[in-house]
Short mmCIF file of C-alpha atoms and ligand atoms in Angstrom, two decimals:
data_model
loop_
_atom_site.label_atom_id
_atom_site.label_comp_id
_atom_site.label_asym_id
_atom_site.label_seq_id
_atom_site.Cartn_x
_atom_site.Cartn_y
_atom_site.Cartn_z
CA MET A 1 33.42 95.91 9.72
CA ALA A 2 35.54 95.00 6.69
CA GLU A 3 39.20 94.75 7.15
CA THR A 4 41.47 95.77 4.40
CA LEU A 5 44.81 93.85 3.38
CA LYS A 6 47.43 93.95 6.15
CA LYS A 7 50.05 91.66 4.90
CA LEU A 8 50.96 91.31 1.27
CA ASP A 9 51.45 87.42 2.06
CA ASP A 10 47.68 87.12 2.49
CA LEU A 11 47.08 88.45 -0.87
CA VAL A 12 49.76 86.24 -2.52
CA ALA A 13 48.20 83.12 -0.94
CA LEU A 14 44.79 84.13 -2.31
CA CYS A 15 46.18 84.62 -5.63
CA LYS A 16 47.80 81.20 -5.62
CA ARG A 17 44.75 79.40 -4.06
CA ARG A 18 42.27 80.84 -6.53
CA GLY A 19 44.33 80.88 -9.65
CA PHE A 20 44.98 84.58 -10.25
CA ILE A 21 48.77 84.39 -10.27
CA PHE A 22 51.49 81.71 -10.03
CA GLN A 23 55.29 81.68 -9.74
CA SER A 24 56.74 81.07 -13.06
CA SER A 25 58.14 77.62 -13.84
CA ASP A 26 56.83 76.49 -10.18
CA ILE A 27 57.23 72.84 -10.78
CA TYR A 28 60.87 73.51 -11.22
CA GLY A 29 61.11 75.52 -7.96
CA GLY A 30 60.16 78.93 -9.65
CA LEU A 31 62.19 81.55 -11.60
CA ALA A 32 62.85 84.61 -9.75
CA SER A 33 60.66 87.78 -10.39
CA CYS A 34 58.74 86.18 -13.10
CA TYR A 35 54.85 85.25 -12.82
CA ASP A 36 52.36 83.55 -14.67
CA TYR A 37 48.60 84.52 -14.72
CA GLY A 38 46.13 81.82 -14.17
CA PRO A 39 42.58 81.41 -15.21
CA LEU A 40 41.23 84.26 -12.99
CA GLY A 41 44.35 86.39 -13.45
CA VAL A 42 44.20 86.42 -17.11
CA GLU A 43 40.78 87.64 -17.13
CA LEU A 44 41.51 90.44 -14.77
CA LYS A 45 44.67 91.53 -16.62
CA ARG A 46 42.62 91.67 -19.84
CA ASN A 47 40.07 93.79 -18.17
CA VAL A 48 42.72 96.21 -16.91
CA LYS A 49 44.09 96.48 -20.39
CA ASN A 50 40.70 96.85 -22.01
CA ALA A 51 39.62 99.49 -19.59
CA TRP A 52 42.77 101.38 -20.42
CA TRP A 53 42.37 101.02 -24.06
CA LYS A 54 38.64 102.00 -23.73
CA SER A 55 39.65 105.11 -21.88
CA VAL A 56 42.50 106.33 -24.00
CA VAL A 57 41.89 105.13 -27.33
CA GLN A 58 38.18 103.98 -28.04
CA THR A 59 36.40 107.01 -26.47
CA ARG A 60 38.85 109.57 -27.79
CA ASP A 61 39.17 111.25 -31.19
CA ASP A 62 42.85 112.11 -30.76
CA MET A 63 44.29 108.73 -30.01
CA VAL A 64 45.08 105.70 -32.08
CA GLY A 65 46.67 102.35 -31.15
CA LEU A 66 49.79 100.65 -32.29
CA ASP A 67 51.40 97.28 -31.52
CA CYS A 68 55.26 97.09 -32.16
CA SER A 69 57.54 94.31 -32.22
CA ILE A 70 59.64 93.53 -28.97
CA LEU A 71 63.02 93.09 -31.01
CA MET A 72 63.88 96.31 -32.77
CA HIS A 73 66.94 97.70 -34.52
CA PRO A 74 69.72 98.07 -32.02
CA MET A 75 70.25 101.47 -32.95
CA VAL A 76 67.01 102.42 -31.55
CA TRP A 77 68.31 101.88 -28.17
CA LYS A 78 71.38 103.89 -28.80
CA ALA A 79 69.40 106.94 -29.88
CA SER A 80 67.01 106.45 -27.09
CA GLY A 81 69.98 106.52 -24.54
CA HIS A 82 69.31 103.03 -23.18
CA VAL A 83 72.53 101.31 -24.61
CA ASP A 84 74.82 103.86 -22.82
CA LYS A 85 72.64 104.91 -19.79
CA PHE A 86 70.04 102.44 -18.83
CA ALA A 87 71.68 101.05 -15.83
CA ASP A 88 71.36 101.12 -12.05
CA LEU A 89 74.09 102.03 -9.74
CA ILE A 90 74.83 99.05 -7.66
CA ALA A 91 76.83 98.33 -4.46
CA GLU A 92 77.90 95.00 -3.30
CA CYS A 93 77.95 94.17 0.60
CA LYS A 94 81.50 93.08 1.48
CA LYS A 95 80.04 90.89 4.17
CA CYS A 96 77.21 88.87 2.19
CA ASN A 97 78.18 89.86 -1.19
CA THR A 98 74.48 90.90 -1.89
CA ARG A 99 74.21 93.56 -4.62
CA THR A 100 71.70 96.24 -4.04
CA ARG A 101 70.43 99.10 -5.99
CA VAL A 102 72.09 102.25 -4.48
CA ASP A 103 69.06 104.20 -4.65
CA HIS A 104 67.22 101.44 -2.85
CA LEU A 105 69.46 101.35 0.07
CA GLN A 106 68.08 102.61 3.15
CA GLY A 107 70.07 104.74 5.28
CA VAL A 108 69.80 104.41 9.03
CA GLU A 109 67.26 107.14 8.60
CA ASN A 110 66.96 107.86 4.72
CA GLU A 111 64.25 107.07 2.49
CA GLU A 112 64.85 105.47 -0.80
CA THR A 113 64.56 107.75 -3.77
CA THR A 114 64.82 108.24 -7.41
CA HIS A 115 64.79 106.57 -11.02
CA HIS A 116 66.72 104.29 -13.30
CA GLU A 117 67.99 106.99 -15.70
CA GLN A 118 69.44 109.00 -12.85
CA PRO A 119 72.22 106.71 -11.27
CA GLU A 120 74.51 109.89 -10.85
CA ALA A 121 71.81 111.78 -8.66
CA ALA A 122 71.76 108.67 -6.22
CA MET A 123 75.55 108.61 -6.16
CA ALA A 124 76.17 112.07 -5.45
CA LYS A 125 74.97 111.73 -1.88
CA ASP A 126 77.56 111.53 0.89
CA GLY A 127 78.76 107.88 0.22
CA LEU A 128 77.33 104.71 1.59
CA ASN A 129 78.68 104.91 5.01
CA ASP A 130 75.22 105.06 6.72
CA LYS A 131 73.58 102.66 4.45
CA VAL A 132 72.41 99.39 5.55
CA CYS A 133 72.74 96.10 3.58
CA PRO A 134 68.90 94.95 3.27
CA LYS A 135 70.18 91.16 3.41
CA CYS A 136 72.28 90.89 6.33
CA GLY A 137 72.02 94.19 8.08
CA THR A 138 75.54 95.41 8.17
CA THR A 139 75.97 99.15 7.98
CA GLY A 140 78.45 100.98 5.62
CA GLN A 141 80.31 98.04 4.25
CA PHE A 142 79.84 98.43 0.55
CA THR A 143 82.08 98.40 -2.55
CA GLU A 144 82.35 101.37 -4.65
CA PRO A 145 78.96 101.69 -6.66
CA MET A 146 79.13 100.49 -10.34
CA PRO A 147 76.68 100.69 -13.21
CA PHE A 148 74.76 97.44 -13.89
CA LYS A 149 73.03 97.40 -17.29
CA LEU A 150 69.42 96.54 -17.32
CA MET A 151 68.63 95.61 -20.84
CA PHE A 152 68.43 91.81 -21.63
CA GLU A 153 70.70 90.96 -24.53
CA THR A 154 70.25 88.29 -27.25
CA GLN A 155 71.71 87.30 -30.68
CA MET A 156 69.81 87.58 -33.86
CA GLY A 157 70.66 85.88 -37.13
CA ALA A 158 72.36 82.58 -37.86
CA ASN A 159 75.31 83.67 -39.97
CA VAL A 160 78.45 85.41 -38.75
CA ASP A 161 78.17 88.21 -41.23
CA ASP A 162 74.63 89.25 -40.56
CA SER A 163 74.12 88.17 -37.03
CA MET A 164 74.14 91.00 -34.38
CA LYS A 165 73.43 91.68 -30.94
CA VAL A 166 69.76 92.90 -30.21
CA TYR A 167 67.86 93.72 -27.00
CA LEU A 168 64.64 92.75 -25.47
CA ARG A 169 62.77 96.02 -25.24
CA PRO A 170 63.00 97.64 -21.83
CA GLU A 171 59.84 99.88 -22.69
CA THR A 172 57.28 100.18 -25.35
CA ALA A 173 57.57 103.75 -25.85
CA GLN A 174 60.40 103.83 -28.45
CA GLY A 175 58.20 101.62 -30.99
CA ILE A 176 55.90 104.44 -30.91
CA PHE A 177 58.49 107.21 -31.78
CA THR A 178 60.01 104.96 -34.48
CA ASN A 179 56.51 104.78 -36.13
CA PHE A 180 55.64 108.35 -35.58
CA SER A 181 55.91 109.31 -39.43
CA ASN A 182 54.23 105.84 -40.25
CA VAL A 183 51.14 106.75 -38.34
CA LEU A 184 51.25 110.35 -39.42
CA ASN A 185 51.54 109.35 -43.17
CA THR A 186 48.70 106.87 -42.82
CA THR A 187 46.03 108.69 -40.79
CA ARG A 188 44.52 112.09 -41.18
CA LEU A 189 45.78 112.98 -37.61
CA LYS A 190 47.08 116.48 -37.00
CA LEU A 191 48.56 117.73 -33.86
CA PRO A 192 47.79 117.29 -31.10
CA PHE A 193 47.26 113.56 -31.22
CA GLY A 194 48.50 110.64 -29.31
CA ILE A 195 49.71 106.86 -29.92
CA ALA A 196 48.82 104.31 -27.46
CA GLN A 197 50.60 100.99 -27.05
CA ILE A 198 50.31 97.88 -24.58
CA GLY A 199 52.85 95.35 -24.56
CA LYS A 200 55.62 93.37 -22.80
CA SER A 201 58.99 94.90 -21.54
CA PHE A 202 62.05 93.40 -19.97
CA ARG A 203 64.40 94.70 -17.54
CA ASN A 204 67.17 92.81 -15.65
CA GLU A 205 66.08 94.43 -12.37
CA VAL A 206 68.55 94.19 -9.48
CA THR A 207 66.25 94.42 -6.77
CA THR A 208 62.98 92.79 -7.39
CA LYS A 209 60.29 93.33 -4.96
CA ALA A 210 57.09 92.39 -3.64
CA PHE A 211 55.28 90.01 -5.76
CA ILE A 212 54.30 91.43 -9.30
CA PHE A 213 55.21 94.83 -8.30
CA ARG A 214 58.67 94.74 -9.74
CA THR A 215 59.44 91.84 -12.11
CA ARG A 216 62.02 91.35 -14.91
CA GLU A 217 59.33 90.69 -17.54
CA PHE A 218 56.16 92.74 -17.37
CA GLU A 219 53.61 94.80 -19.41
CA GLN A 220 53.31 98.40 -19.99
CA MET A 221 50.51 100.65 -21.18
CA GLU A 222 51.99 103.73 -22.67
CA ILE A 223 51.11 106.65 -24.49
CA GLU A 224 53.10 109.10 -26.42
CA PHE A 225 50.78 112.40 -26.95
CA PHE A 226 52.49 114.61 -29.65
CA CYS A 227 51.56 118.40 -29.32
CA VAL A 228 52.59 121.89 -30.36
CA PRO A 229 55.66 123.04 -28.37
CA GLY A 230 54.28 125.62 -26.03
CA THR A 231 51.10 123.64 -25.36
CA ASP A 232 52.87 121.00 -23.70
CA GLU A 233 52.33 122.09 -20.08
CA GLN A 234 48.60 122.28 -20.65
CA TRP A 235 48.51 118.72 -22.18
CA TRP A 236 50.74 117.48 -19.25
CA GLU A 237 48.22 118.76 -16.80
CA HIS A 238 45.38 117.29 -18.83
CA TRP A 239 47.09 113.73 -18.77
CA LYS A 240 47.96 113.89 -15.14
CA ASN A 241 44.06 114.41 -14.26
CA GLU A 242 42.88 111.99 -16.86
CA ARG A 243 45.26 109.36 -15.51
CA MET A 244 44.36 110.00 -11.93
CA LYS A 245 40.80 109.85 -12.73
CA TRP A 246 40.94 106.46 -14.39
CA TYR A 247 42.29 104.78 -11.07
CA LEU A 248 39.63 106.48 -9.24
CA ASP A 249 36.93 105.51 -11.62
CA LEU A 250 37.95 101.90 -11.40
CA GLY A 251 37.41 102.00 -7.75
CA ILE A 252 40.72 102.68 -6.08
CA ARG A 253 40.22 104.51 -2.91
CA LYS A 254 41.23 108.31 -3.03
CA GLU A 255 43.22 108.09 0.11
CA ASN A 256 45.30 105.35 -1.35
CA LEU A 257 46.58 107.51 -4.34
CA ARG A 258 48.57 110.68 -4.64
CA PHE A 259 50.75 112.55 -7.14
CA ARG A 260 54.40 112.98 -6.44
CA PRO A 261 56.23 115.44 -8.63
CA HIS A 262 59.64 114.59 -9.31
CA ALA A 263 62.43 116.71 -7.62
CA ASP A 264 64.88 118.65 -9.79
CA ASP A 265 67.86 116.21 -9.08
CA GLU A 266 65.48 113.28 -10.02
CA LEU A 267 64.14 114.51 -13.25
CA ALA A 268 65.86 112.92 -16.37
CA HIS A 269 68.01 115.66 -18.22
CA TYR A 270 65.63 116.04 -21.10
CA ALA A 271 62.28 115.86 -19.12
CA LYS A 272 60.78 119.30 -18.42
CA ALA A 273 58.39 117.97 -15.77
CA CYS A 274 57.55 114.58 -14.39
CA VAL A 275 54.96 113.59 -11.80
CA ASP A 276 54.22 109.96 -10.54
CA ILE A 277 50.92 108.65 -9.52
CA GLU A 278 51.63 106.51 -6.47
CA TYR A 279 49.69 103.90 -4.50
CA LEU A 280 49.87 103.23 -0.94
CA PHE A 281 50.95 99.55 -1.01
CA PRO A 282 51.02 97.43 2.14
CA PHE A 283 54.65 96.62 2.01
CA GLY A 284 56.48 96.89 5.34
CA GLN A 285 54.80 99.66 7.50
CA GLY A 286 52.79 101.01 4.32
CA ASP A 287 54.70 102.43 1.33
CA TRP A 288 53.83 104.79 -1.29
CA GLN A 289 55.01 103.34 -4.69
CA GLU A 290 54.98 104.53 -8.19
CA LEU A 291 52.10 103.14 -10.32
CA GLU A 292 52.56 105.30 -13.42
CA GLY A 293 54.78 108.21 -14.48
CA ILE A 294 53.62 111.23 -16.58
CA ALA A 295 56.54 112.94 -18.20
CA ASN A 296 56.89 115.99 -20.41
CA ARG A 297 59.59 114.71 -22.59
CA THR A 298 59.74 117.71 -24.99
CA ASP A 299 61.18 117.05 -28.31
CA TYR A 300 64.16 114.96 -26.97
CA ASP A 301 63.09 111.46 -28.43
CA LEU A 302 62.24 112.40 -31.98
CA ARG A 303 65.47 114.69 -32.19
CA GLN A 304 67.54 111.56 -30.86
CA HIS A 305 65.99 109.31 -33.47
CA GLN A 306 66.86 111.70 -36.26
CA ARG A 307 70.48 111.46 -34.98
CA GLY A 308 70.04 107.69 -34.80
CA MET A 309 68.91 107.61 -38.39
CA ARG A 310 71.84 109.69 -39.56
CA SER A 311 74.19 107.42 -37.66
CA ILE A 312 73.41 104.11 -39.67
CA THR A 313 76.20 104.36 -42.15
CA LYS A 314 78.62 104.81 -39.04
CA TRP A 315 76.97 101.62 -37.54
CA PHE A 316 77.73 99.48 -40.58
CA GLU A 317 81.25 100.89 -40.72
CA ASN A 318 81.79 99.83 -37.09
CA GLY A 319 80.79 96.37 -37.98
CA ARG A 320 77.14 96.76 -36.49
CA ASP A 321 78.59 97.27 -33.09
CA THR A 322 75.96 99.46 -31.41
CA GLU A 323 78.01 100.04 -28.21
CA LYS A 324 80.83 101.40 -30.25
CA THR A 325 79.00 103.57 -32.60
CA PRO A 326 78.80 107.18 -31.35
CA LEU A 327 75.67 108.99 -32.44
CA VAL A 328 76.35 111.80 -35.03
CA ASP A 329 75.69 115.38 -34.10
CA GLU A 330 72.43 117.18 -35.14
CA PRO A 331 72.60 119.29 -38.17
CA ASP A 332 71.60 122.95 -37.83
CA ASP A 333 68.32 122.42 -39.63
CA TRP A 334 67.27 119.63 -37.15
CA SER A 335 63.78 120.99 -36.73
CA LYS A 336 63.05 120.34 -40.42
CA GLY A 337 64.51 116.81 -40.08
CA PRO A 338 62.56 113.43 -41.15
CA LEU A 339 60.70 113.22 -37.90
CA SER A 340 59.44 116.80 -38.05
CA TYR A 341 55.80 117.85 -38.40
CA PHE A 342 54.53 120.35 -41.03
CA ASP A 343 51.82 122.51 -39.47
CA ASP A 344 49.24 123.36 -42.18
CA GLU A 345 47.93 126.38 -40.14
CA SER A 346 51.16 128.17 -39.07
CA ARG A 347 52.91 126.87 -42.36
CA LYS A 348 55.80 125.98 -40.17
CA ARG A 349 57.77 122.75 -39.72
CA TYR A 350 58.83 121.63 -36.28
CA ILE A 351 59.59 118.72 -33.93
CA PRO A 352 56.53 118.09 -31.72
CA TYR A 353 56.61 118.08 -28.02
CA VAL A 354 55.68 114.84 -26.28
CA ILE A 355 53.73 113.90 -23.03
CA GLU A 356 54.15 110.42 -22.09
CA PRO A 357 51.87 108.58 -19.38
CA SER A 358 53.62 105.40 -18.88
CA ALA A 359 51.86 102.80 -16.87
CA GLY A 360 52.41 99.21 -15.68
CA VAL A 361 49.86 96.60 -16.17
CA ASP A 362 50.99 94.07 -13.59
CA ARG A 363 51.64 96.90 -11.02
CA GLY A 364 48.20 98.14 -11.82
CA MET A 365 46.89 94.82 -11.25
CA LEU A 366 48.54 94.65 -7.88
CA ALA A 367 46.93 97.89 -6.91
CA PHE A 368 43.45 96.81 -7.89
CA LEU A 369 43.97 93.57 -6.07
CA VAL A 370 45.29 95.18 -2.84
CA ASP A 371 42.52 97.85 -2.92
CA ALA A 372 39.72 95.23 -3.70
CA TYR A 373 40.86 92.93 -0.81
CA ALA A 374 38.54 92.71 2.16
CA GLU A 375 37.96 90.24 5.07
CA GLU A 376 34.87 90.27 6.89
CA GLU A 377 33.18 88.44 9.74
CA VAL A 378 29.74 87.34 8.84
CA ARG A 379 27.67 85.40 11.59
CA GLY A 380 30.94 84.18 13.25
CA GLU A 381 32.54 83.15 9.88
CA LYS A 382 35.44 84.84 8.09
CA ARG A 383 34.47 85.89 4.51
CA ASN A 384 37.24 86.86 2.12
CA LEU A 385 36.37 88.97 -0.88
CA LEU A 386 37.75 90.95 -3.56
CA ARG A 387 35.39 94.30 -4.23
CA PHE A 388 36.52 94.59 -7.99
CA HIS A 389 34.91 97.37 -9.84
CA PRO A 390 32.39 95.29 -12.21
CA SER A 391 34.40 96.13 -15.32
CA LEU A 392 37.59 94.46 -13.66
CA ALA A 393 35.96 91.42 -12.13
CA PRO A 394 37.37 88.32 -13.91
CA ILE A 395 33.87 86.63 -13.70
CA LYS A 396 30.85 88.94 -14.08
CA ALA A 397 28.20 86.44 -12.98
CA ALA A 398 27.77 82.94 -11.55
CA VAL A 399 24.85 80.83 -11.93
CA PHE A 400 23.92 78.04 -9.52
CA PRO A 401 21.03 75.51 -9.20
CA LEU A 402 20.12 75.46 -5.44
CA VAL A 403 20.21 71.59 -5.64
CA LYS A 404 21.10 68.96 -8.40
CA LYS A 405 17.41 67.98 -9.08
CA ASP A 406 13.98 69.02 -10.16
CA GLY A 407 15.23 70.60 -13.26
CA MET A 408 17.10 73.21 -11.68
CA PRO A 409 20.63 72.38 -13.05
CA GLU A 410 18.86 72.47 -16.56
CA LYS A 411 17.49 75.72 -16.08
CA ALA A 412 20.77 77.30 -14.56
CA ARG A 413 22.56 75.92 -17.45
CA THR A 414 20.13 77.69 -19.99
CA ILE A 415 20.76 80.93 -18.00
CA TYR A 416 24.36 80.46 -17.88
CA ASN A 417 24.62 79.83 -21.73
CA GLU A 418 22.80 83.08 -22.32
CA LEU A 419 24.82 85.19 -20.07
CA ARG A 420 28.14 83.93 -21.36
CA GLN A 421 27.37 85.11 -24.64
CA TYR A 422 27.62 88.74 -23.23
CA PHE A 423 30.14 88.51 -20.43
CA THR A 424 32.54 86.18 -18.73
CA SER A 425 30.17 83.89 -16.62
CA PHE A 426 30.57 80.80 -14.44
CA TYR A 427 28.59 77.69 -13.67
CA ASP A 428 28.70 75.72 -10.30
CA GLN A 429 26.57 73.15 -8.89
CA LYS A 430 28.96 71.52 -6.54
CA GLY A 431 28.58 71.83 -2.78
CA ALA A 432 26.32 73.91 -0.41
CA VAL A 433 25.23 77.12 -1.87
CA GLY A 434 26.79 79.16 0.86
CA ARG A 435 30.12 77.75 0.05
CA ARG A 436 29.51 78.56 -3.50
CA TYR A 437 28.78 82.20 -2.68
CA ARG A 438 32.11 82.29 -0.64
CA ARG A 439 34.20 80.99 -3.47
CA GLN A 440 32.83 83.85 -5.84
CA ASP A 441 33.40 86.34 -3.13
CA GLU A 442 37.02 85.43 -3.27
CA ALA A 443 37.09 85.52 -6.91
CA GLY A 444 35.52 88.94 -6.92
CA THR A 445 32.35 88.01 -8.96
CA PRO A 446 29.74 90.94 -8.41
CA PHE A 447 26.66 88.78 -8.92
CA CYS A 448 25.50 85.24 -8.19
CA ILE A 449 22.27 83.86 -9.57
CA THR A 450 20.56 81.07 -8.01
CA VAL A 451 17.79 78.80 -9.49
CA ASP A 452 15.52 77.43 -6.85
CA GLY A 453 12.23 75.84 -6.14
CA GLN A 454 10.21 78.66 -6.98
CA THR A 455 11.97 79.26 -10.54
CA ALA A 456 9.70 76.59 -11.91
CA GLU A 457 6.57 78.15 -10.71
CA ASP A 458 7.19 81.79 -11.68
CA ASN A 459 10.23 82.03 -13.66
CA THR A 460 12.34 84.02 -11.23
CA VAL A 461 15.75 83.70 -9.83
CA THR A 462 17.55 85.19 -6.80
CA ILE A 463 20.52 87.74 -7.52
CA ARG A 464 22.82 88.04 -4.75
CA ASP A 465 25.01 91.05 -4.49
CA ARG A 466 28.77 90.53 -3.59
CA ASP A 467 29.30 93.44 -1.44
CA SER A 468 25.94 93.67 0.51
CA MET A 469 25.23 89.99 0.31
CA GLU A 470 21.56 91.04 -0.29
CA GLN A 471 19.37 88.81 -2.48
CA THR A 472 16.52 89.99 -4.62
CA ARG A 473 14.20 88.15 -6.94
CA ILE A 474 14.01 88.86 -10.44
CA ASN A 475 12.10 87.51 -13.58
CA CYS A 476 14.38 85.56 -15.93
CA ASP A 477 13.23 87.70 -18.85
CA LYS A 478 14.70 90.79 -17.14
CA LEU A 479 17.90 89.19 -15.94
CA LEU A 480 20.24 89.92 -18.82
CA GLY A 481 19.06 93.73 -19.11
CA TYR A 482 19.47 94.08 -15.22
CA LEU A 483 23.04 92.71 -15.14
CA ARG A 484 24.27 94.36 -18.14
CA GLU A 485 23.01 97.75 -16.63
CA LYS A 486 24.71 96.90 -13.34
CA LEU A 487 27.84 95.95 -14.95
CA GLY A 488 27.99 98.78 -17.44
CA ILE A 489 28.34 96.24 -20.43
P1 ATP B 501 61.49 102.28 -11.13
O1 ATP B 501 62.32 103.46 -10.79
O2 ATP B 501 60.48 101.93 -9.99
O3 ATP B 501 62.46 101.22 -11.35
P2 ATP B 501 60.97 103.55 -13.54
O4 ATP B 501 60.57 104.94 -12.99
O5 ATP B 501 62.11 103.09 -14.19
O6 ATP B 501 60.64 102.53 -12.21
P3 ATP B 501 59.44 103.76 -15.79
O7 ATP B 501 60.44 103.44 -16.68
O8 ATP B 501 58.83 105.00 -15.59
O9 ATP B 501 59.63 103.05 -14.25
O10 ATP B 501 58.33 102.72 -16.16
C1 ATP B 501 56.90 103.03 -16.28
C2 ATP B 501 56.06 102.15 -15.56
O11 ATP B 501 56.20 100.70 -15.96
C3 ATP B 501 56.21 102.11 -14.06
O12 ATP B 501 55.48 103.39 -13.50
C4 ATP B 501 55.59 100.96 -13.71
O13 ATP B 501 54.45 100.83 -13.49
C5 ATP B 501 55.96 99.93 -14.93
N1 ATP B 501 57.19 99.24 -14.57
C6 ATP B 501 58.38 99.61 -14.69
N2 ATP B 501 59.49 98.71 -14.41
C7 ATP B 501 58.69 97.60 -13.88
C8 ATP B 501 58.98 96.25 -13.52
N3 ATP B 501 60.39 95.91 -13.27
N4 ATP B 501 58.04 95.43 -13.16
C9 ATP B 501 56.74 96.03 -13.21
N5 ATP B 501 56.38 97.07 -13.74
C10 ATP B 501 57.20 97.93 -13.99
#
């Protein structure tokens, strides 16, 4: 009987031992909440991103991709609301001086709730008298909550007269909104259509948590799906189902996934609806946590950017000080503004509505790792394995000569050289073959191919299946076709 992951520490240890994930700047003692992906991790990460891209761009007629710069005009973040509002409410424990996100403080009985853009909602609750400091355990000894800005700031430009404060983007979404008309004007797309982007985002998170779950530098996979107002609810449903299906199709167990609709007091003021896809992570006693949010953002963002565009003169007048530049009001004819859409059929101009499925690459990876993790006892010995879906597995096939003689290494290398033209493969001739199998189990490799004594006689090799450990013989001429079919590549 296979055991699933009980403690996150076991997975952290496996990830380090096998080269999936390392602490950033490890040799200097590490940099908190930043991680590096090792040889296996980088393959897994790329596979997650490719699976997403295939599902939301490659196989759809109504989606295109984009790759925007991380540094953007600072007024982008004014218009989006981030400069003024992207903050967490924090409170400091008077005993040990640890600062914690107010919405992450556990009451004696309360659960944590909420979302970055909703600090007021969390604060409105009846004070912090019943809240416990997560560091020292003291109850109700907190300072007044205060906002803590989450955007990383930096300076751009060498000259005093043209340098300015810019921000590392805290989400990829705004780059999509700012390119809405560029994409519209350079493609033949008509509503409804969506733009997808994968890229790094940065947030100076207060509470970092559980390995790669919440980090200060992370990658997002975001879609802005533009649709005709009035059809937004139907598209929201569509994306909800599509995105849940994606996790299930990639092998995450159904019982570990759920939808969590946002409560009214949690919903951002502009959002008409929002639902999170949550995964049951093994933190503490088992904890449902957000993997992805799917929001109906209405026409809010494009309208805000129209205001931002109109505020540029004011920004120059204010010495390019973004924080001090208020956004000008919308004109009466805002619906015909520069980011509006002309609908050929209805002959009307309007601002599209937007559905935003926003997922984390790293957080998704953590869920795939947790869900794939298994420990088994085989003939009195423990075996660790990662039961990755074949399309996520960092290495698809490993090739071994049974022993280092009788032409076996040469034959195995020939097979390996052929397979690696089609998918990531691995060659290993070191140690007992049983140990080589175990190493691949731990890396999540679905198939191991062994060249043995019989190979020279009838050109067959064995294929061992990671999950069932069954071995079958196959003719080398059929090997590639067999593997490609099984791997779906
Ligand atoms: P939270 O309330 O947990 O801080 P959020 O609701 O602000 O997160 P969004 O802004 O909706 O998160 O971001 C979309 C997705 O990006 C999240 O569902 C998550 O997968 C990922 N994400 C956000 N912040 C981080 C982070 N600090 N580290 C890793 N992934 C993140």
